[in-house]
Coordinates of C-alpha atoms in Angstrom, one line a residue:
M1 CA -144.8 2.9 71.6
T2 CA -142.2 0.4 72.8
D3 CA -142.9 -2.5 75.1
Q4 CA -141.0 -0.8 77.8
Q5 CA -143.0 2.4 77.4
T6 CA -146.3 0.4 77.4
G7 CA -145.2 -1.4 80.6
A8 CA -144.3 1.9 82.3
R9 CA -147.7 3.4 81.3
E10 CA -149.6 0.4 82.7
T11 CA -147.6 0.5 85.9
T12 CA -148.5 4.1 86.4
A13 CA -152.1 3.5 85.6
A14 CA -152.3 0.5 88.0
S15 CA -150.7 2.6 90.8
A16 CA -153.2 5.4 90.2
V17 CA -156.1 3.0 90.5
G18 CA -154.9 0.9 93.5
A19 CA -154.5 -2.8 94.1
E20 CA -157.8 -3.1 96.1
T21 CA -159.8 -1.6 93.2
L22 CA -158.0 -3.8 90.7
R23 CA -158.9 -6.9 92.7
E24 CA -162.5 -5.8 92.7
W25 CA -162.4 -5.3 88.9
L26 CA -160.9 -8.8 88.5
G27 CA -163.6 -10.3 90.7
Q28 CA -166.3 -8.6 88.6
M29 CA -164.7 -9.9 85.4
L30 CA -164.7 -13.4 86.8
I31 CA -168.3 -13.1 87.7
I32 CA -169.2 -12.1 84.2
R33 CA -167.1 -14.9 82.7
R34 CA -168.7 -17.5 84.9
F35 CA -172.2 -16.0 84.2
E36 CA -171.6 -16.3 80.4
T37 CA -170.2 -19.8 80.6
E38 CA -173.2 -21.0 82.6
S39 CA -175.6 -19.0 80.3
V40 CA -174.3 -20.9 77.3
R41 CA -174.7 -24.2 79.1
L42 CA -178.2 -23.4 80.2
S43 CA -179.2 -22.2 76.8
Y44 CA -178.2 -25.6 75.3
A45 CA -180.1 -27.3 78.1
N46 CA -183.2 -25.4 77.1
K47 CA -183.4 -23.6 80.4
I48 CA -182.9 -20.2 78.6
P49 CA -185.4 -19.8 75.8
G50 CA -184.5 -18.0 72.6
G51 CA -180.7 -18.3 72.8
I52 CA -178.1 -15.7 73.9
H53 CA -175.2 -13.7 72.6
S54 CA -172.2 -14.4 74.9
S55 CA -169.8 -11.6 75.8
E56 CA -167.1 -14.0 77.0
G57 CA -163.7 -12.5 76.2
Q58 CA -165.0 -8.9 76.2
E59 CA -165.2 -8.4 80.0
A60 CA -162.5 -5.8 80.2
V61 CA -164.4 -3.4 77.9
A62 CA -167.5 -3.4 80.1
V63 CA -165.8 -3.3 83.5
G64 CA -163.1 -0.9 82.5
S65 CA -165.4 1.6 80.9
I66 CA -168.2 1.5 83.4
R67 CA -165.9 1.7 86.4
A68 CA -164.8 5.1 85.0
L69 CA -168.4 6.3 85.3
A70 CA -170.5 7.7 88.2
P71 CA -173.8 6.1 89.3
A72 CA -175.8 9.0 87.6
D73 CA -174.2 8.3 84.3
V74 CA -176.3 6.5 81.8
V75 CA -175.4 3.3 79.8
A76 CA -177.2 1.8 76.8
G77 CA -176.0 -1.5 75.3
T78 CA -176.2 -3.8 72.3
H79 CA -177.8 -7.1 71.6
R80 CA -174.6 -8.6 73.4
S81 CA -175.0 -6.8 76.8
H82 CA -174.9 -9.2 79.7
H83 CA -171.4 -7.8 80.6
H84 CA -172.7 -4.2 80.3
A85 CA -175.7 -4.9 82.6
L86 CA -173.6 -6.8 85.2
A87 CA -170.9 -4.2 85.2
K88 CA -173.5 -1.4 85.6
G89 CA -174.6 -3.0 88.8
L90 CA -177.6 -5.1 87.8
P91 CA -177.8 -8.1 90.3
P92 CA -176.8 -11.4 88.6
R93 CA -180.0 -12.8 90.1
T94 CA -182.4 -10.5 88.1
V95 CA -180.3 -10.8 84.9
M96 CA -180.4 -14.6 85.0
A97 CA -184.1 -14.6 85.9
E98 CA -184.7 -12.4 82.8
L99 CA -182.8 -14.8 80.6
Y100 CA -185.0 -17.6 82.0
G101 CA -188.1 -15.4 81.1
K102 CA -189.1 -15.4 84.8
A103 CA -191.2 -12.7 86.6
D104 CA -188.3 -11.7 88.9
G105 CA -186.2 -10.8 85.9
C106 CA -185.0 -7.2 85.4
S107 CA -187.6 -6.8 82.6
G108 CA -190.3 -8.9 84.3
G109 CA -189.4 -11.9 82.1
R110 CA -190.8 -10.1 79.1
G111 CA -187.6 -9.1 77.4
G112 CA -185.0 -11.8 77.6
S113 CA -181.4 -11.7 76.8
M114 CA -181.5 -8.8 74.3
H115 CA -183.8 -6.6 76.4
L116 CA -182.2 -6.2 79.8
V117 CA -183.0 -2.9 81.5
D118 CA -182.9 -1.3 84.9
V119 CA -183.7 2.4 84.9
S120 CA -183.1 2.7 88.6
R121 CA -179.5 2.0 88.0
N122 CA -179.4 4.2 84.8
F123 CA -179.0 1.2 82.6
L124 CA -181.4 2.1 79.8
G125 CA -181.2 -1.3 78.3
S126 CA -179.9 -3.5 75.5
N127 CA -181.7 -4.1 72.3
G128 CA -181.5 -6.1 69.1
I129 CA -181.3 -3.1 66.7
V130 CA -177.7 -2.7 65.4
G131 CA -176.4 0.7 66.5
A132 CA -179.5 1.6 68.4
G133 CA -177.7 1.8 71.8
L134 CA -175.9 4.8 70.5
G135 CA -179.2 6.5 69.7
V136 CA -180.6 5.8 73.2
A137 CA -177.4 7.2 74.8
M138 CA -177.3 10.2 72.5
G139 CA -180.9 11.1 73.3
S140 CA -180.0 10.8 77.0
A141 CA -177.0 13.0 76.5
L142 CA -179.2 15.6 74.8
A143 CA -181.5 15.6 77.8
M144 CA -178.5 16.0 80.2
H145 CA -177.2 18.9 78.1
L146 CA -180.5 20.7 78.0
Q147 CA -181.1 20.2 81.7
K148 CA -177.5 21.1 82.6
R149 CA -177.0 17.9 84.5
P150 CA -173.4 16.9 85.4
A151 CA -173.6 13.5 83.9
V152 CA -172.6 11.6 80.7
A153 CA -174.2 9.0 78.6
V154 CA -172.3 6.0 77.2
G155 CA -173.6 4.0 74.2
Y156 CA -172.0 0.7 73.0
V157 CA -171.9 -0.6 69.4
G158 CA -170.2 -3.5 67.7
D159 CA -167.9 -3.4 64.7
G160 CA -170.9 -4.5 62.6
G161 CA -172.6 -1.2 63.6
A162 CA -169.7 0.7 62.0
N163 CA -171.3 -0.1 58.6
T164 CA -174.8 1.0 59.7
G165 CA -175.9 4.5 58.8
R166 CA -177.8 5.3 62.1
T167 CA -174.5 4.8 64.0
W168 CA -172.9 7.8 62.3
E169 CA -176.1 9.9 62.4
F170 CA -175.9 9.7 66.2
V171 CA -172.2 10.4 66.3
N172 CA -172.7 13.4 64.0
L173 CA -175.4 15.0 66.1
A174 CA -173.5 14.4 69.3
A175 CA -170.4 16.1 67.8
L176 CA -172.5 18.9 66.3
W177 CA -174.3 19.7 69.5
K178 CA -171.2 19.0 71.8
L179 CA -173.2 16.5 73.9
P180 CA -171.9 14.7 77.0
F181 CA -171.7 11.5 75.1
I182 CA -169.2 8.6 74.8
A183 CA -169.5 6.1 72.0
I184 CA -167.7 2.8 72.6
C185 CA -167.2 0.4 69.8
E186 CA -166.5 -3.1 70.9
N187 CA -164.6 -4.3 67.8
N188 CA -164.5 -8.0 68.2
L189 CA -163.5 -8.5 64.6
Y190 CA -166.6 -10.3 63.4
A191 CA -170.0 -9.0 62.5
V192 CA -171.9 -12.3 62.8
E193 CA -169.7 -14.4 60.5
T194 CA -168.0 -11.6 58.5
H195 CA -164.5 -10.5 59.4
I196 CA -164.0 -6.7 59.5
S197 CA -161.4 -6.9 56.8
R198 CA -164.0 -8.1 54.4
S199 CA -166.7 -5.5 55.2
M200 CA -165.0 -2.2 56.1
A201 CA -162.8 0.1 54.0
G202 CA -160.3 2.3 55.8
D203 CA -157.6 1.8 58.4
S204 CA -159.8 1.7 61.5
I205 CA -163.3 2.4 62.9
A206 CA -161.8 5.2 65.1
G207 CA -160.4 6.7 61.9
R208 CA -163.8 6.8 60.4
A209 CA -165.3 8.4 63.5
A210 CA -162.6 11.1 63.5
G211 CA -164.1 12.5 60.3
F212 CA -167.0 13.7 62.3
G213 CA -164.8 16.2 64.2
L214 CA -164.6 14.5 67.6
P215 CA -161.7 12.9 69.4
A216 CA -161.5 9.2 68.3
V217 CA -159.1 6.8 69.9
T218 CA -158.2 3.1 69.6
V219 CA -157.4 1.1 72.7
D220 CA -156.6 -2.5 73.5
G221 CA -159.9 -3.8 74.7
Q222 CA -158.2 -6.7 76.5
D223 CA -156.4 -4.2 78.8
I224 CA -158.8 -3.0 81.4
L225 CA -156.5 -0.2 82.5
A226 CA -156.3 1.2 78.9
V227 CA -160.1 1.1 78.6
H228 CA -160.6 2.7 82.0
A229 CA -158.1 5.5 81.2
A230 CA -159.7 6.3 77.8
T231 CA -163.2 6.4 79.3
S232 CA -162.1 8.5 82.2
E233 CA -160.5 11.1 79.9
A234 CA -163.6 11.1 77.7
R235 CA -165.9 11.6 80.7
D236 CA -163.8 14.5 82.0
R237 CA -163.9 16.1 78.6
A238 CA -167.6 15.7 78.3
L239 CA -168.2 17.2 81.8
R240 CA -166.1 20.2 80.8
G241 CA -168.6 20.9 78.0
E242 CA -166.1 19.9 75.2
G243 CA -168.4 17.3 73.6
P244 CA -168.3 13.6 72.8
T245 CA -165.5 11.1 72.3
F246 CA -165.4 7.9 70.2
I247 CA -163.5 4.9 71.6
E248 CA -162.7 1.9 69.5
A249 CA -161.9 -1.0 71.9
R250 CA -160.3 -3.9 70.0
T251 CA -161.5 -7.1 71.7
Y252 CA -162.6 -10.6 70.9
R253 CA -165.5 -12.9 71.6
Y254 CA -164.7 -16.5 72.4
E255 CA -168.1 -17.9 71.6
G256 CA -169.9 -17.7 68.3
H257 CA -172.2 -14.8 67.4
N258 CA -175.0 -16.6 69.2
V259 CA -175.5 -20.0 70.8
G260 CA -175.6 -22.6 68.1
D261 CA -173.3 -20.7 65.8
V262 CA -171.1 -23.5 64.2
Q263 CA -168.2 -21.0 63.7
N264 CA -166.9 -22.3 60.5
Y265 CA -165.8 -18.9 59.5
R266 CA -162.7 -18.8 61.8
E267 CA -160.0 -21.3 62.9
T268 CA -160.1 -22.8 66.3
S269 CA -156.4 -21.9 66.5
E270 CA -157.3 -18.2 66.3
I271 CA -159.7 -18.5 69.3
A272 CA -157.1 -20.5 71.2
S273 CA -154.5 -17.8 70.5
W274 CA -156.7 -15.0 71.9
R275 CA -157.5 -17.1 75.0
E276 CA -153.9 -18.1 75.7
T277 CA -152.1 -14.8 74.9
R278 CA -154.6 -11.9 75.2
D279 CA -157.2 -13.0 77.8
P280 CA -158.3 -9.9 79.8
I281 CA -158.7 -11.8 83.1
D282 CA -155.3 -13.5 82.8
R283 CA -153.7 -10.1 81.9
L284 CA -155.0 -8.4 85.0
R285 CA -154.2 -11.4 87.2
R286 CA -150.6 -11.5 86.0
R287 CA -150.2 -7.8 86.7
L288 CA -151.5 -8.1 90.3
T289 CA -149.4 -11.3 90.8
G290 CA -146.3 -9.6 89.4
D291 CA -146.9 -6.6 91.7
G292 CA -147.2 -8.9 94.7
E293 CA -150.8 -7.9 95.2
L294 CA -152.5 -11.3 94.5
D295 CA -151.4 -14.9 95.3
E296 CA -152.9 -18.2 94.3
T297 CA -155.0 -18.3 97.5
G298 CA -156.4 -14.9 96.7
Y299 CA -157.2 -15.7 93.1
A300 CA -158.9 -19.0 94.1
A301 CA -161.1 -17.0 96.5
L302 CA -162.2 -14.7 93.7
E303 CA -163.0 -17.7 91.5
R304 CA -164.9 -19.3 94.4
Q305 CA -166.9 -16.1 94.9
A306 CA -167.8 -15.9 91.2
D307 CA -168.9 -19.5 91.3
E308 CA -171.1 -18.9 94.3
V309 CA -172.7 -15.7 92.9
V310 CA -173.6 -17.3 89.6
A311 CA -174.9 -20.5 91.3
D312 CA -177.1 -18.4 93.5
A313 CA -178.4 -16.5 90.4
I314 CA -179.3 -19.8 88.7
D315 CA -181.0 -21.0 91.8
F316 CA -183.0 -17.8 92.0
A317 CA -184.0 -18.0 88.4
E318 CA -185.1 -21.6 88.8
R319 CA -187.3 -20.7 91.8
S320 CA -188.7 -17.5 90.3
P321 CA -192.3 -17.8 89.1
W322 CA -193.4 -17.3 85.5
P323 CA -195.0 -14.0 84.6
D324 CA -198.7 -13.9 85.2
T325 CA -200.5 -14.2 81.9
A326 CA -203.4 -12.2 83.4
T327 CA -201.2 -9.1 83.3
V328 CA -200.8 -9.2 79.5
D329 CA -203.0 -6.7 77.8
L330 CA -204.4 -8.3 74.7
S331 CA -207.1 -5.6 74.1
W332 CA -205.2 -3.8 71.3
P333 CA -207.3 -1.2 69.5
A334 CA -208.7 -2.3 66.1
P335 CA -206.4 -1.3 63.2
Q336 CA -207.2 2.0 61.5
V337 CA -207.7 1.9 57.8
I338 CA -206.2 5.0 56.1
G339 CA -208.7 7.1 54.2
T340 CA -211.9 5.5 55.6
G341 CA -212.5 7.9 58.5
R342 CA -212.8 4.9 60.9

């Protein structure tokens, strides 16, 4: 596809979505960016115990895909899921409180960064098991299918999960049973410290997924419109009873795998290049500015709003109480010894 064709396609997609909606998406990405920047700072300051996995740079994948869903649709994330949780509608206050380990956190302060959950918003959580988010979503999709509910389930996985067997077991069953399931691979090029070129054979993750007999597409994960369009199409297909779709969104994380990662496996010039030429926030901002739908004053207002939302979330987390230790049940049953009859 030529640059002219790409530009025409993006203009059509932007027109279909509408400028007001695009400004809301931009505001949400700015909130996530600010949330992640502050979370890294707070982790280094020992305010957030246990460290975090920042999603800075991957905002367009979460916002673009989740804005294509309905509130009844289910989402399950990865160990790197702050952006999924916030895009699904979890309040920044309760997410930040959870990172702090406070009682007002979305998991009561018991889960932390990798175990965010809010069933009331159909966010079935993040977890630290590579590829497990697809399993949670696939199981939800099976329930929807059996109950004939008009909803879909979305599971996220990273490129490292593309080399994990359970990922493809979930994809296989979803394809076999034609479940209302969307698998989204956030390919940020690095599985911890290993570049995908050193760990995966084949041309693409989507190409590998296509072998399971379902539509598999690759999109620019820094282009929120492309992510949204692919997810919308996949959702429509699922609701028609035509089964799952696999989406590989090529993106990039600006921070290391986790807080404290020395990042000696990639050049600083590579990170700078992605920030300067392919940043998802800058890309949407330029489009809105070019269309005459956003000026400097309007953008500054969105930035100010993001700063205020995240500052409020931090203040809320600071003021939130610690979980009551009296509510922890330590009376586990005595272990059973196999073969003794006890």
